[in-house]
Short mmCIF file of C-alpha atoms and ligand atoms in Angstrom, two decimals:
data_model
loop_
_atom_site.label_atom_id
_atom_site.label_comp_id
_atom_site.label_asym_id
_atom_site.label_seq_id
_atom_site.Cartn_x
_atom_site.Cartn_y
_atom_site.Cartn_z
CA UNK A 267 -201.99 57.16 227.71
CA UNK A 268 -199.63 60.41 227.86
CA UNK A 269 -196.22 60.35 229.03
CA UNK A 270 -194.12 63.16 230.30
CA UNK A 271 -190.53 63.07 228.81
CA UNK A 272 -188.43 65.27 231.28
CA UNK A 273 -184.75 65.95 230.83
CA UNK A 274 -183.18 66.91 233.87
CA UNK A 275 -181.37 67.87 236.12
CA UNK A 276 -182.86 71.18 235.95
CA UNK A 277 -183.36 74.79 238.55
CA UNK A 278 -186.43 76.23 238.28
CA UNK A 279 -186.50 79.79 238.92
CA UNK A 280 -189.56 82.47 237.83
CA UNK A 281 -193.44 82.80 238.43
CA UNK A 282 -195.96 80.10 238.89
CA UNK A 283 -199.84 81.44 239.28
CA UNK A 284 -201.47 79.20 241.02
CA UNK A 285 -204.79 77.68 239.94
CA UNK A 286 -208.60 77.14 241.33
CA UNK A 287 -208.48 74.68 244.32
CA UNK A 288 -209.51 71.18 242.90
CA UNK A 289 -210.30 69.92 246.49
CA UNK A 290 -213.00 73.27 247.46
CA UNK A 291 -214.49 72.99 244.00
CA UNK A 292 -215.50 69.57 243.91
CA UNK A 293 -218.21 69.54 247.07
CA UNK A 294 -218.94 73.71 246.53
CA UNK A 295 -219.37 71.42 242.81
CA UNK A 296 -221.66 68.84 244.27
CA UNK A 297 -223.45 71.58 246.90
CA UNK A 298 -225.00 73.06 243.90
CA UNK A 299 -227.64 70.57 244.12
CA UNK A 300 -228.86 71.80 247.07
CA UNK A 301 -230.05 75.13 245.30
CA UNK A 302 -232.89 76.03 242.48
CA UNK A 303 -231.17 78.72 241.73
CA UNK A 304 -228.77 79.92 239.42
CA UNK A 305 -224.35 79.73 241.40
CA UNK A 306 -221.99 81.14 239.62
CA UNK A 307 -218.82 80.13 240.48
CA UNK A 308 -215.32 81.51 239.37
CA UNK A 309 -211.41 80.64 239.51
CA UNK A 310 -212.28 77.15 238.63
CA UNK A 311 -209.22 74.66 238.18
CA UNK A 312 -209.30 73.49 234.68
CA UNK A 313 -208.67 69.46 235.97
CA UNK A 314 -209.90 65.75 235.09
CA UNK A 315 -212.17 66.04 238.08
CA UNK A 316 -213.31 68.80 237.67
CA UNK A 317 -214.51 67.91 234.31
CA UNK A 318 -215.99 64.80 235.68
CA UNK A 319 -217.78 66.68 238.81
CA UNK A 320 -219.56 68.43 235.87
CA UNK A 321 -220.59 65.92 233.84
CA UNK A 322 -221.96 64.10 236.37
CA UNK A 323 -224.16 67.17 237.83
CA UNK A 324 -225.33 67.69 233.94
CA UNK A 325 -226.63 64.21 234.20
CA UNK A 326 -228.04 64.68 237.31
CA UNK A 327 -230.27 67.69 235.66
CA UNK A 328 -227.80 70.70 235.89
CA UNK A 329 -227.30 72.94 233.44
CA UNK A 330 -223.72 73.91 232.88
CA UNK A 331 -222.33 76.88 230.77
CA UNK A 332 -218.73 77.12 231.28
CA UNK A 333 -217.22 80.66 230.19
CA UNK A 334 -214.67 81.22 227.44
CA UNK A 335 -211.34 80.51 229.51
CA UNK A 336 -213.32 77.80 231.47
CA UNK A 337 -212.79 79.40 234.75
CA UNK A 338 -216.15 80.45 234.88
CA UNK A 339 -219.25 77.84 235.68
CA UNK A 340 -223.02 79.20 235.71
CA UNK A 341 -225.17 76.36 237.18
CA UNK A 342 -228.64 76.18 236.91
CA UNK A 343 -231.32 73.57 237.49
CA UNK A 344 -233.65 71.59 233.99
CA UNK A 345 -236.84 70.29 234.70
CA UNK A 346 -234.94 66.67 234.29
CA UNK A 347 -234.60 65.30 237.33
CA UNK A 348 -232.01 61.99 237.80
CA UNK A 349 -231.40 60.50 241.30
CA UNK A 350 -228.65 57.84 239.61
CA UNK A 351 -224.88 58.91 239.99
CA UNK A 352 -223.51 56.35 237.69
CA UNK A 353 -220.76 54.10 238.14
CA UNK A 354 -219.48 55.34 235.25
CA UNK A 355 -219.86 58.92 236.21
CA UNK A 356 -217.95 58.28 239.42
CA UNK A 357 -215.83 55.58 238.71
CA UNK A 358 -212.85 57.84 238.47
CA UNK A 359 -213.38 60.04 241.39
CA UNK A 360 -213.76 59.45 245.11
CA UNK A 361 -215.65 63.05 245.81
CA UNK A 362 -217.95 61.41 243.72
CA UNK A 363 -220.20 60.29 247.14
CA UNK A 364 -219.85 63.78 247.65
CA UNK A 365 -223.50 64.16 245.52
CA UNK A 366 -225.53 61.90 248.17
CA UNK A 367 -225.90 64.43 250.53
CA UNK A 368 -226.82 67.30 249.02
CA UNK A 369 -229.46 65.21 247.15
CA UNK A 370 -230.92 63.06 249.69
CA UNK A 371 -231.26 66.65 251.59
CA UNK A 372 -232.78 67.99 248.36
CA UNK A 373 -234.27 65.24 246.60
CA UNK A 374 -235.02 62.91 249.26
CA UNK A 375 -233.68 59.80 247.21
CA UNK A 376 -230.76 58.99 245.42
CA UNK A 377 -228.89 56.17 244.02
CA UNK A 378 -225.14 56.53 244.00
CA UNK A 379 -222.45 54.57 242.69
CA UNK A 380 -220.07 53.42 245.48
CA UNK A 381 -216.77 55.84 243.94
CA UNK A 382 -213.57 55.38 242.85
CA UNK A 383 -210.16 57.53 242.59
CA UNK A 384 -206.70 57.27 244.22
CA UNK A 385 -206.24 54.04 245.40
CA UNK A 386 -204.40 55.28 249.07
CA UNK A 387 -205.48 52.52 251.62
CA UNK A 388 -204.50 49.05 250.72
CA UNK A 389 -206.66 46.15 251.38
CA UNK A 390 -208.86 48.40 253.10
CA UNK A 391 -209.97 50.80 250.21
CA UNK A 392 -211.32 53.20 250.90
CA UNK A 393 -214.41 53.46 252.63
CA UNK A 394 -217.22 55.29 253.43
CA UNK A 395 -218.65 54.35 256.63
CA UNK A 396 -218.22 57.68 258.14
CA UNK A 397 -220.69 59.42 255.48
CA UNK A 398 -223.57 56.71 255.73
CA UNK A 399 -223.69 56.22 259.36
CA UNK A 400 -223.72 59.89 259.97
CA UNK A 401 -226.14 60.89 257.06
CA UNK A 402 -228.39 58.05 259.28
CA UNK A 403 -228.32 59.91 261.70
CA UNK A 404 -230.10 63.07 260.17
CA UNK A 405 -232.58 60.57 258.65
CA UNK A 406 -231.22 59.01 255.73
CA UNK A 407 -232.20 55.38 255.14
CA UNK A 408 -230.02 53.60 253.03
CA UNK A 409 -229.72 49.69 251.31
CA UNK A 410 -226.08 48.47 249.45
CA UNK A 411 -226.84 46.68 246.36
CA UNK A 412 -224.75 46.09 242.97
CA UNK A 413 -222.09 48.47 244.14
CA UNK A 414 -224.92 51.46 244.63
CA UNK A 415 -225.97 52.92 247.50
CA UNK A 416 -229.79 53.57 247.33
CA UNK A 417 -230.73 56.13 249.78
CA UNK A 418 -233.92 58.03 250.90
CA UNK A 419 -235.56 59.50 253.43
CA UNK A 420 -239.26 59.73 254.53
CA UNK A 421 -239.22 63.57 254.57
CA UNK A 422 -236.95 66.30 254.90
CA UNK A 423 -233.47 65.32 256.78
CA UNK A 424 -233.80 66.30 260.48
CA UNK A 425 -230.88 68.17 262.38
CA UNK A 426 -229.27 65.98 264.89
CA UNK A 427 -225.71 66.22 267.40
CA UNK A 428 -223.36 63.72 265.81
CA UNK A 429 -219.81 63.29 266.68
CA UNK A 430 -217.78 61.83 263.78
CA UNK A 431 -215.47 58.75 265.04
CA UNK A 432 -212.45 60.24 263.21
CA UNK A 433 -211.99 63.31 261.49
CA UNK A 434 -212.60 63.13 257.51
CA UNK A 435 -212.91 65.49 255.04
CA UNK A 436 -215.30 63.56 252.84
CA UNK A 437 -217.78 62.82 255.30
CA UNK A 438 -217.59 66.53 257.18
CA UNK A 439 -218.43 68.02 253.71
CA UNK A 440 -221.28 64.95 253.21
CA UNK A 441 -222.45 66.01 256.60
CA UNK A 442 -222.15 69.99 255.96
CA UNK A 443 -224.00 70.25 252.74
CA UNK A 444 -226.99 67.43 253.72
CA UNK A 445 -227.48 69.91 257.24
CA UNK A 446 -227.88 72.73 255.11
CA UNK A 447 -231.57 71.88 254.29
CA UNK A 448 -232.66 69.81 257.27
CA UNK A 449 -234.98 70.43 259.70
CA UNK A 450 -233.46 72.21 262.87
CA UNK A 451 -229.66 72.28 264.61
CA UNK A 452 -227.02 69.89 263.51
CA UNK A 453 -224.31 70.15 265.93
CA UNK A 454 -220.94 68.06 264.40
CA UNK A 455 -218.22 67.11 266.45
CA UNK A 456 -214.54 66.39 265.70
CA UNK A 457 -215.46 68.27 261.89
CA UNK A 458 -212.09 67.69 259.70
CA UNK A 459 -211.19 71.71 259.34
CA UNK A 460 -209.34 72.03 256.10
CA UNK A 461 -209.20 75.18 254.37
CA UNK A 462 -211.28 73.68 251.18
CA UNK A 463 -214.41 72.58 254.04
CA UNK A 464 -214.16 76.82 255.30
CA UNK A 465 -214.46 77.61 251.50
CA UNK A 466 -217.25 75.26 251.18
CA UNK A 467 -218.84 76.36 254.18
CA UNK A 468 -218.34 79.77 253.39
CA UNK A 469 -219.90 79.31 249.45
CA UNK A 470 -222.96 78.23 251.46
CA UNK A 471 -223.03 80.76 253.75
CA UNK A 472 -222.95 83.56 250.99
CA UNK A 473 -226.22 82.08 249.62
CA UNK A 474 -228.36 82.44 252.78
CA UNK A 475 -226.85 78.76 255.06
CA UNK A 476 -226.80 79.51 258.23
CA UNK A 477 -223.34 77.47 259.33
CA UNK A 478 -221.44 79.03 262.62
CA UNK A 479 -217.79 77.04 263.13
CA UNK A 480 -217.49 77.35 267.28
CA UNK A 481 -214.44 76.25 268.76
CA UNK A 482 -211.94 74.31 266.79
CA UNK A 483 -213.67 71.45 265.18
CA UNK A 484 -217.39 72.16 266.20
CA UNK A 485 -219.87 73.33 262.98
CA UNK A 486 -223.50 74.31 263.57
CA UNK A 487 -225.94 74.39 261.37
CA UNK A 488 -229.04 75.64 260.91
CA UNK A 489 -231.74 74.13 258.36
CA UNK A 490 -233.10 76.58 255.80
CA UNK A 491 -235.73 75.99 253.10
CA UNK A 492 -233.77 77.32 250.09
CA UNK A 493 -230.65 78.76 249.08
CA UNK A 494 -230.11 81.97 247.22
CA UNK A 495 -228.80 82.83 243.93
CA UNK A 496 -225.01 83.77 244.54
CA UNK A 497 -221.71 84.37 242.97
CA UNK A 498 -218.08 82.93 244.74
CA UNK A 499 -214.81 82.76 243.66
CA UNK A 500 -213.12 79.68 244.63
CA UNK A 501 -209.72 79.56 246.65
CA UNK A 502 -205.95 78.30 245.44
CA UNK A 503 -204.68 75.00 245.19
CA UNK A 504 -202.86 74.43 248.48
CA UNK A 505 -201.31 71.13 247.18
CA UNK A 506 -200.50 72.90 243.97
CA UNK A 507 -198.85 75.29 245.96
CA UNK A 508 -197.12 72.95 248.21
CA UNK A 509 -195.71 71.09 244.94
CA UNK A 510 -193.98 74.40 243.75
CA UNK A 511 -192.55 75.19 246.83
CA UNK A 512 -190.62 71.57 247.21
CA UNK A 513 -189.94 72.00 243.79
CA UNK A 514 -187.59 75.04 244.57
CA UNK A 515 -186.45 74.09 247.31
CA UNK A 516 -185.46 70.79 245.89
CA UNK A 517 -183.98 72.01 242.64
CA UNK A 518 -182.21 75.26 244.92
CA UNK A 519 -184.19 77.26 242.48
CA UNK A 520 -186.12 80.60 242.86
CA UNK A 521 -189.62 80.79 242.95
CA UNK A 522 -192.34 83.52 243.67
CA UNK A 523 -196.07 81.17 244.35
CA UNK A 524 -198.69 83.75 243.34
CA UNK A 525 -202.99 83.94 243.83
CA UNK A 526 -202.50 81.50 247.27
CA UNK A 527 -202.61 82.89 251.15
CA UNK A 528 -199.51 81.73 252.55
CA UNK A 529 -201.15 81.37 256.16
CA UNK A 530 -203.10 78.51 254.94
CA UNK A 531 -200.24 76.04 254.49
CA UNK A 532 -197.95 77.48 257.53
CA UNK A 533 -197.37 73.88 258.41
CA UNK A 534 -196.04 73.04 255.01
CA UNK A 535 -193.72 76.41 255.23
CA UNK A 536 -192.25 75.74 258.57
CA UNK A 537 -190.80 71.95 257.58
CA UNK A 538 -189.33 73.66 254.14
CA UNK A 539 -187.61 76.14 256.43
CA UNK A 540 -186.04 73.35 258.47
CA UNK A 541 -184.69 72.18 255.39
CA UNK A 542 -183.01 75.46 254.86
CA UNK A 543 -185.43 76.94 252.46
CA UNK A 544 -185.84 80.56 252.69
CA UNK A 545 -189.44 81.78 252.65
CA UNK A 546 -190.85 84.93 252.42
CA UNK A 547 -194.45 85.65 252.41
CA UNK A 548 -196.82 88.19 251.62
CA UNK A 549 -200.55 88.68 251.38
CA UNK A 550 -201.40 86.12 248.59
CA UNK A 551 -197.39 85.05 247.39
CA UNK A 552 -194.53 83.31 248.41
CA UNK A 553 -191.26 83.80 247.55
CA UNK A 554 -189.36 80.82 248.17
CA UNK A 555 -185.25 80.04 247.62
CA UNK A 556 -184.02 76.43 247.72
CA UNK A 557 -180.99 76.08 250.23
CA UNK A 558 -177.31 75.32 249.09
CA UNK A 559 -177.57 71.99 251.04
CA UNK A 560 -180.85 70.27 252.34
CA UNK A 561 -181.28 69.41 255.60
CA UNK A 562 -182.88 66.22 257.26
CA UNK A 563 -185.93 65.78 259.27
CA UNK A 564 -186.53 63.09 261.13
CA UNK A 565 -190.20 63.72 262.21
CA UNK A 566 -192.61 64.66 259.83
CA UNK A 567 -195.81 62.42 260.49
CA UNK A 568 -199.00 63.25 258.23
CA UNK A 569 -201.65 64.79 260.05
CA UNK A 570 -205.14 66.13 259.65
CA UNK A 571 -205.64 70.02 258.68
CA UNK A 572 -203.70 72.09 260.34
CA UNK A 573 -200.57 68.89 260.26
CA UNK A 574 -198.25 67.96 257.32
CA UNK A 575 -200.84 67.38 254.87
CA UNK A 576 -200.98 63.79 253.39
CA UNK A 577 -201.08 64.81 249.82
CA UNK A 578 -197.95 66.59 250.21
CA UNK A 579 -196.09 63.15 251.87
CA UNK A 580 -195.04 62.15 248.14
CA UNK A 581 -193.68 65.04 246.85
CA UNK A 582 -191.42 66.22 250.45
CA UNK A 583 -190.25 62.53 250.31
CA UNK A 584 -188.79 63.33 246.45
CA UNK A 585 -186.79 65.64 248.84
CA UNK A 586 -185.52 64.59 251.58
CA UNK A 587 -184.00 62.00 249.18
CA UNK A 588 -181.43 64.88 248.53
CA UNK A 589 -181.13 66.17 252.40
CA UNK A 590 -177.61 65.82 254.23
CA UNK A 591 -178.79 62.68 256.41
CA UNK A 592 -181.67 60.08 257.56
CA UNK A 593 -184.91 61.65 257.18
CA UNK A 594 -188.39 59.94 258.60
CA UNK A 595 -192.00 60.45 257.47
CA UNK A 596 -194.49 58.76 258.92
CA UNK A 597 -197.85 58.34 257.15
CA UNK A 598 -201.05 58.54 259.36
CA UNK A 599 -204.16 59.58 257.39
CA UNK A 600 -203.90 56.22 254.29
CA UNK A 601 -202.59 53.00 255.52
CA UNK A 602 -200.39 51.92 252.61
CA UNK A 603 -199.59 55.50 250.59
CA UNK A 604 -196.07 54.27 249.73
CA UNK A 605 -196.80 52.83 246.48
CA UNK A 606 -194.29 55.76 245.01
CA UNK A 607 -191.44 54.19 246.44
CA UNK A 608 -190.70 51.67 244.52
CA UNK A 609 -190.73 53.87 241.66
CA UNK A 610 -188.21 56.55 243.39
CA UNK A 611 -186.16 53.61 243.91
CA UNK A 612 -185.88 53.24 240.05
CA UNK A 613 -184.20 56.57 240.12
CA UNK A 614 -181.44 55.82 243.19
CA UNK A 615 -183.47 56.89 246.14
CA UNK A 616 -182.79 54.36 249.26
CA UNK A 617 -186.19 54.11 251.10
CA UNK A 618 -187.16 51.55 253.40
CA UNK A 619 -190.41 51.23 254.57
CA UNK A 620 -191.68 49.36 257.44
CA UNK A 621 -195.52 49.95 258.63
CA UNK A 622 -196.31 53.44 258.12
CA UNK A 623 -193.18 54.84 258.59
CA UNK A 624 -190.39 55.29 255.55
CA UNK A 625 -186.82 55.75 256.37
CA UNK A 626 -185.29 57.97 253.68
CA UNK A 627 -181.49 58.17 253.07
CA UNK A 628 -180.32 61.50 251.98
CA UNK A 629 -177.60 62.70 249.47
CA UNK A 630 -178.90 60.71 246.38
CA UNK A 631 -178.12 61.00 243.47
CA UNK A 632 -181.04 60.36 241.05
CA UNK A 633 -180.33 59.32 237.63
CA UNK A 634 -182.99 59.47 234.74
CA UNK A 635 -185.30 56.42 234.30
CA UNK A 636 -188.54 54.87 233.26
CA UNK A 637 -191.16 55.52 235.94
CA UNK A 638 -194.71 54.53 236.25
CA UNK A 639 -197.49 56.99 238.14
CA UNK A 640 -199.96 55.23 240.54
CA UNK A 641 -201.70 58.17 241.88
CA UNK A 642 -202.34 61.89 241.50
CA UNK A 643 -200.16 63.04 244.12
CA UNK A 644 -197.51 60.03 243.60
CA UNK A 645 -197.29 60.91 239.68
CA UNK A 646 -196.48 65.01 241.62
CA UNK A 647 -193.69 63.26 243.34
CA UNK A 648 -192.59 61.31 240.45
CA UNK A 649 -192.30 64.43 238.49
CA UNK A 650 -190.36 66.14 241.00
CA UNK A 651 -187.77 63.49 241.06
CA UNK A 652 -187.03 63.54 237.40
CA UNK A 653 -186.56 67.03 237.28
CA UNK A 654 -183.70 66.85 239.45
CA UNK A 655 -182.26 63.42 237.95
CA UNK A 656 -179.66 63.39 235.51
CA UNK A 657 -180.44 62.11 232.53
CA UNK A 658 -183.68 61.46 230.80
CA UNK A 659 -187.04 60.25 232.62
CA UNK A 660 -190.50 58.90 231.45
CA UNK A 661 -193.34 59.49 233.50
CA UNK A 662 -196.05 57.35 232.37
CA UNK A 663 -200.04 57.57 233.03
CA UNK A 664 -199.65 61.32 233.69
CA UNK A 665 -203.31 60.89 233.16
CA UNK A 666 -203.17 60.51 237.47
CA UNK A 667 -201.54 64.10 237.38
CA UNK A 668 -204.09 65.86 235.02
CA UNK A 669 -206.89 65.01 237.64
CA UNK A 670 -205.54 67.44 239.97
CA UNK A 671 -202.96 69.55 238.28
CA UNK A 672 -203.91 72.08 235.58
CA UNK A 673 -201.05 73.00 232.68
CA UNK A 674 -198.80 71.24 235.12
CA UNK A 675 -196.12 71.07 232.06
CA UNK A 676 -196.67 74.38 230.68
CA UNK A 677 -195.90 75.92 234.50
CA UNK A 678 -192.89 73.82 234.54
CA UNK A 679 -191.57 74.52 231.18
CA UNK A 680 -192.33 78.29 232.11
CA UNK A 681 -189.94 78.28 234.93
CA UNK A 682 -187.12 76.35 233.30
CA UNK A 683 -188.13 72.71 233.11
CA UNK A 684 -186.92 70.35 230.31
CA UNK A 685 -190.44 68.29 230.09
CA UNK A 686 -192.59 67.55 226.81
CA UNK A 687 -195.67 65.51 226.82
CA UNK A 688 -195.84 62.70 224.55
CA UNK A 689 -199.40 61.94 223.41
CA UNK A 690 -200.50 58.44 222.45
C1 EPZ B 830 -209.84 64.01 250.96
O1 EPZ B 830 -210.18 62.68 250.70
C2 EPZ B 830 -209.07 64.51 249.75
N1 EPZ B 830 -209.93 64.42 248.58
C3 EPZ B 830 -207.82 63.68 249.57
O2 EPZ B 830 -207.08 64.26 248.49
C4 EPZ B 830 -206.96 63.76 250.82
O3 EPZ B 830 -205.85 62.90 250.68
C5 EPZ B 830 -207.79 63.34 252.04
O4 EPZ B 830 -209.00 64.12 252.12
C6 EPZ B 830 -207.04 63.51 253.35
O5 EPZ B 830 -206.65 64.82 253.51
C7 EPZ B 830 -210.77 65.40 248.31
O6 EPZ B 830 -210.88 66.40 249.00
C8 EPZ B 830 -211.60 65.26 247.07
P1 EPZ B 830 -210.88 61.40 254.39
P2 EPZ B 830 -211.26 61.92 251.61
O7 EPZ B 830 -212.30 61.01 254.42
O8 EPZ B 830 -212.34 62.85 251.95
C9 EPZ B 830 -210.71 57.02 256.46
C10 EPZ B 830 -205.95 64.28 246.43
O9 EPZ B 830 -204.83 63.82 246.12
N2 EPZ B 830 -212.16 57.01 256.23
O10 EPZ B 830 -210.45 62.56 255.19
O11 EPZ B 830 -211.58 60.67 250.90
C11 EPZ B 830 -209.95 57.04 255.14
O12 EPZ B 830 -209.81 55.73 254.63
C12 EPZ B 830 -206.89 63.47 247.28
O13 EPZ B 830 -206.37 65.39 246.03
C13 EPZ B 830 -212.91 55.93 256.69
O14 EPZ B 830 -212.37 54.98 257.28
O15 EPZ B 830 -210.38 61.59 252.89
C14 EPZ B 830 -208.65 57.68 255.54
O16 EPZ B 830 -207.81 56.73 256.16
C15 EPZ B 830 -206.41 62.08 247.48
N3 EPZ B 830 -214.26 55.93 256.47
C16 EPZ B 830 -209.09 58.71 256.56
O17 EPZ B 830 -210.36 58.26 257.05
C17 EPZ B 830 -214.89 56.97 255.84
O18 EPZ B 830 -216.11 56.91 255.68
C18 EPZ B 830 -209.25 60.13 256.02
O19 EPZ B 830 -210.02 60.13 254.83
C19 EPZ B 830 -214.13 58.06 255.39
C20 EPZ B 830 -212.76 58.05 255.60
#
């Protein structure tokens, strides 16, 4: 398992280009089953998951020819036809379900592997109630056995009004993709509205769906037989972006955030600016200056799309760590997505947690230590923090931070960060 040796404390100051949105490429990934014919899709992340999405459509009878640079993907359908999505194929990744709809809509049956990925909740897991009793609802019949889900449906899905009991992104995408081919209107209610589900929904509509968002968190959709052949470029990463722009505001660095639209993460921009960041945007950059002296917050809570984005909690905790006073976040989306604390607390930081709210105190000083990643967007936050420790850090399992962040050491050793990966 690769570590991450970072010497620190370090500014960061120059250009980071920001990379294919892992989050809008997996399901516009998975919605490619829906079509027989050829998607081109471009501006792919070069990610874990992303190499995993692919692997698991080629078993699924896809045939995938990446381009040169790997940026590229041309999909088109073999005559093989596989309704499994392994466990092993999924094991690793939670969009994983993300395959049942489209082929239950498409295929009428499938067998999927009940997925893995971040482990966020706790106890609880994470489950995914929300996409099988909703997919029911358009007509899918479904049995749990072994860990698989074996779904089908008597004929094609059938458009129905369903009103999700809370907002997810998972099952809103399930939802989306399955509508796309059923009979008739689906009308879905309290939709989760992130920017990655508009760049899924607006992949689809470019090859022929007929999806209409009305009113804030409303989608209709309209059945068709078949989708067209079509060509889309995916967005940027807005956690990748969010990552770089704590980063300089937590190292007082000097960043310019290119290839991402700034109004998609004006949430994420107002908080730095309490902190005393100074932002400037433009079409598709952000310049972005850390302050002389960070300020506390005590209210962030995370929220769904358009709130403080969950997988942004870690990394904004890494720095209100170093803010002037007593700083609050309170987690709302995952029950127990902590589990970085007790590594941060290796470095200095004084966090205390009780239920879902962490109480940080500012003006610490980190110094350099062993730390251990848990999860993607923890092994961000751990990254963060030993860049401005003194001293020498070791990340380990970094393997959590190559699901979801492409070259992440190359851009940071670009912009002035001591870090070298040691391969095992
Ligand atoms: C997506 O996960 C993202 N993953 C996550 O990013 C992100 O943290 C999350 O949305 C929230 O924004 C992808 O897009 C691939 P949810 P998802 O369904 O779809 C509960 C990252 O780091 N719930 O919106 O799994 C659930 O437990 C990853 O890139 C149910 O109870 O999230 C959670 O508390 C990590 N039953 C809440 O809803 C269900 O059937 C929101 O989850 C589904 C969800």
């Amino acid at each position: 398992m690769d570590k991450f040796l970072i010497k620190g404390p370090c500014k960061v100051n120059g250009t980071v280009n920001i990379s294919g949105s892992k989050n809008a490429a997996l399901p516009i990934l998975a919605s490619t089953i829906l079509f027989d014919k050829p998607v081109i899709l471009e501006n792919l992340p070069r990610v874990k998951d992303i190499d995993t999405m692919l692997s698991l459509l080629e078993s699924l009878g896809s045939k995938i020819v990446l381009s040169k640079n790997k940026r590229t993907v041309k999909i088109t359908k073999t005559k093989k036809k596989n309704f499994v999505a392994s466990y092993s194929s999924v094991k690793t990744m939670r969009a994983g379900v993300l395959v049942l709809g489209p082929m239950i809509a498409k295929h009428h049956k499938s067998i999927t592997s009940f997925p893995g990925g971040c482990v966020l909740n706790g106890n609880s897991g994470r489950p995914i109630n929300y996409h099988l009793n909703t997919l029911k609802k358009l007509g899918m019949q479904y049995e749990i056995k072994k860990g698989y889900i074996f779904a089908k449906t008597k004929a094609k899905l059938k458009g129905n009004f369903i009103k999700f009991p809370k907002i997810s992104v998972g099952a809103t995408e399930n939802l989306i993709m399955a509508a796309c081919l059923a009979k008739g209107k689906t009308i879905l209610k309290n939709c989760a509205i992130e920017p990655e589900i508009k760049d899924l929904t607006n992949f689809l509509r470019s090859a022929g769906a007929k999806i209409k968002w009305v009113g804030k968190r409303t989608c209709e959709i309209i059945g068709v037989n078949n989708l067209k052949e079509t060509k889309y470029s995916i967005m940027g990463d807005r956690i990748e972006t969010g990552t770089f722009c704590i980063l300089a505001a937590l190292t007082k660095g000097n960043l310019l955030i290119k290839n991402f639209k700034p109004k998609l993460i004006q949430t994420e921009l107002s908080f730095l600016k309490k902190v005393g960041a100074s932002v400037k945007t433009f079409k598709n950059e952000i310049q972005i200056k850390g302050p002389k002296q960070i300020k506390s917050i005590n209210n962030i809570s995370t929220k769904e799309y358009p709130g403080f984005p969950t997988d942004l909690q870690a990394q904004f905790m890494v720095l209100l760590c170093k803010a002037n006073g007593i700083s609050k976040i309170t987690e709302k989306i995952f029950q127990s997505r902590f589990i970085h604390v007790m590594e941060l607390q290796r470095l200095g930081a004084k966090i205390n947690i009780k239920n879902n709210t962490a109480t940080i105190e500012g003006n610490t000083e980190f110094k350099g230590a062993e730390l251990m990643s848990s999860d993607l967007r923890a092994s961000a936050a751990l990254v963060l923090a030993a860049i401005s420790a003194k001293g020498k850090s070791i990340v380990s399992r970094v393997y959590h931070c190559d699901r979801g962040y492409e070259k992440f050491e190359d851009k940071l050793k670009r912009i002035g960060v001591n870090i070298k990966r040691i391969s095992s």
